[in-house]
mmCIF file of C-alpha atoms in Angstrom:
data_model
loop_
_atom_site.group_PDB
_atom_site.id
_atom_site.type_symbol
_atom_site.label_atom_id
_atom_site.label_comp_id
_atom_site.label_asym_id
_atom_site.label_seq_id
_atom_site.Cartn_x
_atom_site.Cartn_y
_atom_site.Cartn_z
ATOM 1 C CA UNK G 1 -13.555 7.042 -7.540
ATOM 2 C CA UNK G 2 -10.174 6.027 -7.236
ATOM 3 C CA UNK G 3 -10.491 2.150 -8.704
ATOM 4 C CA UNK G 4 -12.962 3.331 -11.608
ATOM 5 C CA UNK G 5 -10.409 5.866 -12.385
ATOM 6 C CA UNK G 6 -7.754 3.128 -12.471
ATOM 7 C CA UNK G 7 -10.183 0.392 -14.511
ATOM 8 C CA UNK G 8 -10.532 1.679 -17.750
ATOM 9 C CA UNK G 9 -6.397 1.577 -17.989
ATOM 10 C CA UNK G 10 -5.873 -1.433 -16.714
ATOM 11 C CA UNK G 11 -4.256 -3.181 -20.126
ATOM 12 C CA UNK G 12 -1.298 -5.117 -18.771
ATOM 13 C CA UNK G 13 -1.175 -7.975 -16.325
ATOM 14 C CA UNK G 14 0.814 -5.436 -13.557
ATOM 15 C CA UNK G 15 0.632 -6.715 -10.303
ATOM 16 C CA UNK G 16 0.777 -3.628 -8.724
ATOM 17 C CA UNK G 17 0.859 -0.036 -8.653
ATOM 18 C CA UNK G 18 4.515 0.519 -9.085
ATOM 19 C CA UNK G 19 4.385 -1.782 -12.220
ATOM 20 C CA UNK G 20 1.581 1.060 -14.175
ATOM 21 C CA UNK G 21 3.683 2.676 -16.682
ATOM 22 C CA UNK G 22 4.378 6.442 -15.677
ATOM 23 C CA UNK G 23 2.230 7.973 -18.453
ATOM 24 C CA UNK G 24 -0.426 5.410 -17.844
ATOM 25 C CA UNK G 25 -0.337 6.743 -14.136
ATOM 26 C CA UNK G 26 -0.775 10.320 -15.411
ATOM 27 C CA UNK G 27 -3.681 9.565 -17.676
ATOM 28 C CA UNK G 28 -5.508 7.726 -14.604
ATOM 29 C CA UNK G 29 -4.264 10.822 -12.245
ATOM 30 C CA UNK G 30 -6.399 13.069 -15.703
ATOM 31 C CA UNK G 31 -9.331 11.074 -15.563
ATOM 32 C CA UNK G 32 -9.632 11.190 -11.554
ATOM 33 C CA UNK G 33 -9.068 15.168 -11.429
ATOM 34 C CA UNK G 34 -11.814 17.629 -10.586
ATOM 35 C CA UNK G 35 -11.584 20.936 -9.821
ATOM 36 C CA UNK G 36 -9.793 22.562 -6.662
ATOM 37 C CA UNK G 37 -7.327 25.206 -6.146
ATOM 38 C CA UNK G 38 -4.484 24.964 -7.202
ATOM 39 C CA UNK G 39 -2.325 25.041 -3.920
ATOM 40 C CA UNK G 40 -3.754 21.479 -3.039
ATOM 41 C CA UNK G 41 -2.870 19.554 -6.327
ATOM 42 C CA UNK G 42 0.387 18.241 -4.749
ATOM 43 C CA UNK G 43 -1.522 17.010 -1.199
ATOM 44 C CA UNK G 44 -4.343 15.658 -3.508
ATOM 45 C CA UNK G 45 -2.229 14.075 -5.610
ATOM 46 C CA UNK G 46 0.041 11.980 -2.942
ATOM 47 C CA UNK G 47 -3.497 10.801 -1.195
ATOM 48 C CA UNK G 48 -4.588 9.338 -4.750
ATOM 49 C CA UNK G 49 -0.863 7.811 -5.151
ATOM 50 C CA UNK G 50 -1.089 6.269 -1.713
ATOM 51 C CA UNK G 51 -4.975 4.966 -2.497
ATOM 52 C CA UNK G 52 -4.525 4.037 -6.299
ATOM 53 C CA UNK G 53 -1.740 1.800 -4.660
ATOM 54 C CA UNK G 54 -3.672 0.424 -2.137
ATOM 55 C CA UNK G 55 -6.818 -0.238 -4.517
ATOM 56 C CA UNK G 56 -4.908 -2.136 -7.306
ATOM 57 C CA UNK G 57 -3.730 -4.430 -4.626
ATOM 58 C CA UNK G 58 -6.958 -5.257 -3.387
ATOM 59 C CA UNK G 59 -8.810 -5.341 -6.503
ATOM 60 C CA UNK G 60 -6.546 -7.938 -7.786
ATOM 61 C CA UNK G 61 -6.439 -9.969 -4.511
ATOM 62 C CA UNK G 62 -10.201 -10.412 -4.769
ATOM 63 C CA UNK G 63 -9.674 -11.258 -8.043
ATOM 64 C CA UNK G 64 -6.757 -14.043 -7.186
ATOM 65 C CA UNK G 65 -9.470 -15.299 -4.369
ATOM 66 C CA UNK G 66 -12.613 -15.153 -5.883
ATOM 67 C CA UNK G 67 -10.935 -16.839 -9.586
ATOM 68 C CA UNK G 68 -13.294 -15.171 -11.409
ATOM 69 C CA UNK G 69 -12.592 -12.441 -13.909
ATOM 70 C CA UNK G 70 -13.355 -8.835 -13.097
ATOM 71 C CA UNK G 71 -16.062 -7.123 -15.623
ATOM 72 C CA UNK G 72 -12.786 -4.371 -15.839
ATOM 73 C CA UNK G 73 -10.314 -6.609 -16.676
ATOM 74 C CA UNK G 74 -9.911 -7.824 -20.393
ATOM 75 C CA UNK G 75 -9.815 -11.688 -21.200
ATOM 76 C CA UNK G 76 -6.274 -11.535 -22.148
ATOM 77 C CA UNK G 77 -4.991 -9.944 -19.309
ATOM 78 C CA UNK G 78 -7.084 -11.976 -17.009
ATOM 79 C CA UNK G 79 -5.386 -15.243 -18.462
ATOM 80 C CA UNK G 80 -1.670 -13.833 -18.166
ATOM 81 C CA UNK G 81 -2.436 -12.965 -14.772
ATOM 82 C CA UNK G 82 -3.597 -16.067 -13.501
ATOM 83 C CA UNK G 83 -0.289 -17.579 -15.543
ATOM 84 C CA UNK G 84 1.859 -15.486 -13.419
ATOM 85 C CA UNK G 85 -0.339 -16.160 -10.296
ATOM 86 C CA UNK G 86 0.201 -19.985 -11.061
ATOM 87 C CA UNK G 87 4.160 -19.803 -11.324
ATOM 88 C CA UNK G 88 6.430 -21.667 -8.346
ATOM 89 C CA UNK G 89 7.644 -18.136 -7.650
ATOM 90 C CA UNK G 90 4.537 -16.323 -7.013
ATOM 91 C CA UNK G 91 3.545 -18.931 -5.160
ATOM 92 C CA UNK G 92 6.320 -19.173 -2.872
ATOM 93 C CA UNK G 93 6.811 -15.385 -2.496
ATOM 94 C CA UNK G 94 3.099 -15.409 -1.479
ATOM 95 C CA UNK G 95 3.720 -18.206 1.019
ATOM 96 C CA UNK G 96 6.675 -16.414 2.537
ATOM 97 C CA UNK G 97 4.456 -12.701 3.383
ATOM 98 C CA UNK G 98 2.042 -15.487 4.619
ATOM 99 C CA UNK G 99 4.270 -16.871 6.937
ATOM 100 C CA UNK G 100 5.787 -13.328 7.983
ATOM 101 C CA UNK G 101 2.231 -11.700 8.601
ATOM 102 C CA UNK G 102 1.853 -14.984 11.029
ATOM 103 C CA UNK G 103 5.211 -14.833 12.577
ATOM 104 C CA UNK G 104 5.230 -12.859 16.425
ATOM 105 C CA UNK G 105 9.199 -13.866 16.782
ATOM 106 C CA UNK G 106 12.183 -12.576 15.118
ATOM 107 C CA UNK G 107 12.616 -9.647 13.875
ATOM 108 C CA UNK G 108 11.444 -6.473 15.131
ATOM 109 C CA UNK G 109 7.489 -6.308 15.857
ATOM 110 C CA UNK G 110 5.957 -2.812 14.989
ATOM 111 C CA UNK G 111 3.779 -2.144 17.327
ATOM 112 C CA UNK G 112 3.331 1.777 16.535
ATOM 113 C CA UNK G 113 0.522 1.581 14.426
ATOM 114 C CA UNK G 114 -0.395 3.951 11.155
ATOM 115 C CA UNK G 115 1.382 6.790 12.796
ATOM 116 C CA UNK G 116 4.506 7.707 11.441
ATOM 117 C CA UNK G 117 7.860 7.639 13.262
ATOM 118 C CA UNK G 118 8.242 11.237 12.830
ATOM 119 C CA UNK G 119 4.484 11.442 14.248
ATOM 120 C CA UNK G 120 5.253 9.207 17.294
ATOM 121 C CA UNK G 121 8.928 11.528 18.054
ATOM 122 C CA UNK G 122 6.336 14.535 18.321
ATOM 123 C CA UNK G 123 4.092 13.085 20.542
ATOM 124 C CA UNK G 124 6.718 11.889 22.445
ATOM 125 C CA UNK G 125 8.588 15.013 22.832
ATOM 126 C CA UNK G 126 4.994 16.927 23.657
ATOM 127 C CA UNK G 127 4.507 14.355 26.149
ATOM 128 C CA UNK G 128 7.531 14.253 27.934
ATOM 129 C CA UNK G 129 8.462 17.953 27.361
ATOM 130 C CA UNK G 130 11.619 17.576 26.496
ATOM 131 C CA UNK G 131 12.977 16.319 22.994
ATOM 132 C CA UNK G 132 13.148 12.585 22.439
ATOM 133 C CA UNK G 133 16.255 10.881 20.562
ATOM 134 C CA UNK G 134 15.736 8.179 17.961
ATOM 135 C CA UNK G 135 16.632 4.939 19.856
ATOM 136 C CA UNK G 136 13.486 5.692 22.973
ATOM 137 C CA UNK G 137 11.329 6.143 19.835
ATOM 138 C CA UNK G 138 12.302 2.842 18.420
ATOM 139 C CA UNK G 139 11.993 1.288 21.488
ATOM 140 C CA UNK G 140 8.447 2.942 22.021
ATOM 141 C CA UNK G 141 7.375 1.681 18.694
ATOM 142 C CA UNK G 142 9.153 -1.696 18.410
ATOM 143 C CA UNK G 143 8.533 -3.214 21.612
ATOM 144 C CA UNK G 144 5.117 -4.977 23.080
ATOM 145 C CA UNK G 145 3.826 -3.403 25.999
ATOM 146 C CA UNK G 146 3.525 -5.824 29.157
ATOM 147 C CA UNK G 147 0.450 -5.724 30.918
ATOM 148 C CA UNK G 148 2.212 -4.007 34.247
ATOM 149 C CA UNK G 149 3.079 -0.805 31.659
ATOM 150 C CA UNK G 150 6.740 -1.879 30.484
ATOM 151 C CA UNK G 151 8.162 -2.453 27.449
ATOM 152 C CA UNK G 152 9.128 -6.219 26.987
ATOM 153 C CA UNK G 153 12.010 -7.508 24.871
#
């Protein structure tokens, strides 16, 4: 519901959510709408955020893969995308998240999963039964696991 909500606006080459003009993102928040109570608008309304993000992304990913133009997309913005798909700069930016999703050195490896620091500090603390400080969750959450149960460099 989310991506046929977003479709019928789509009339610029953005590249992402972020890029959607604010009171283009209100008319596709209008047309997505039903009816609920009133007290869940705001919780409603940051999962759509979150997924509208998430569903531009992919929709024009399989776009970029496939090269073929989606039946939503217009002809004109289908041909400035691809120009800004074809620049040196896309390109390279592209190649660089490529070699960072492929990268296990440097940096600091997440290794938390979908749950939030916050989340992880509350387990912790429930877990341990005392409260947790900020540098053991870090460590919990940035640090592989070694296969005798500690935490490796």
């Amino acid at each position: 519901m989310v991506a046929e909500s977003i479709t019928p606006f789509f009339n610029d080459s953005w590249g992402r959510w972020k890029e959607f003009m604010y009171n283009i993102r209100e008319k596709i928040w209008n047309q997505f709408k039903c009816v609920w109570q009133p007290c869940y608008e705001n919780k409603i309304n940051s999962i759509f955020e979150r997924n509208a993000r998430i569903r531009v992304t992919k929709m024009l990913f399989e776009a970029r893969k496939s090269n073929k133009k989606p039946c939503w997309l217009r002809e004109d913005i289908w041909v400035k995308s691809l120009e800004k798909w074809n620049t040196p700069e896309f390109k390279k930016k592209c190649e660089r998240g490529k070699a960072a999703r492929a990268s296990i050195k440097g940096g600091s490896l997440h290794t938390g999963g979908s749950m939030s620091f916050p989340g992880h500090k509350r387990k912790m603390t429930k877990l341990k039964g005392e409260e947790v400080f900020n540098v053991e969750v870090f460590e919990e959450t940035h640090k592989k696991r070694n296969k005798d149960g500690t935490r490796g460099e």
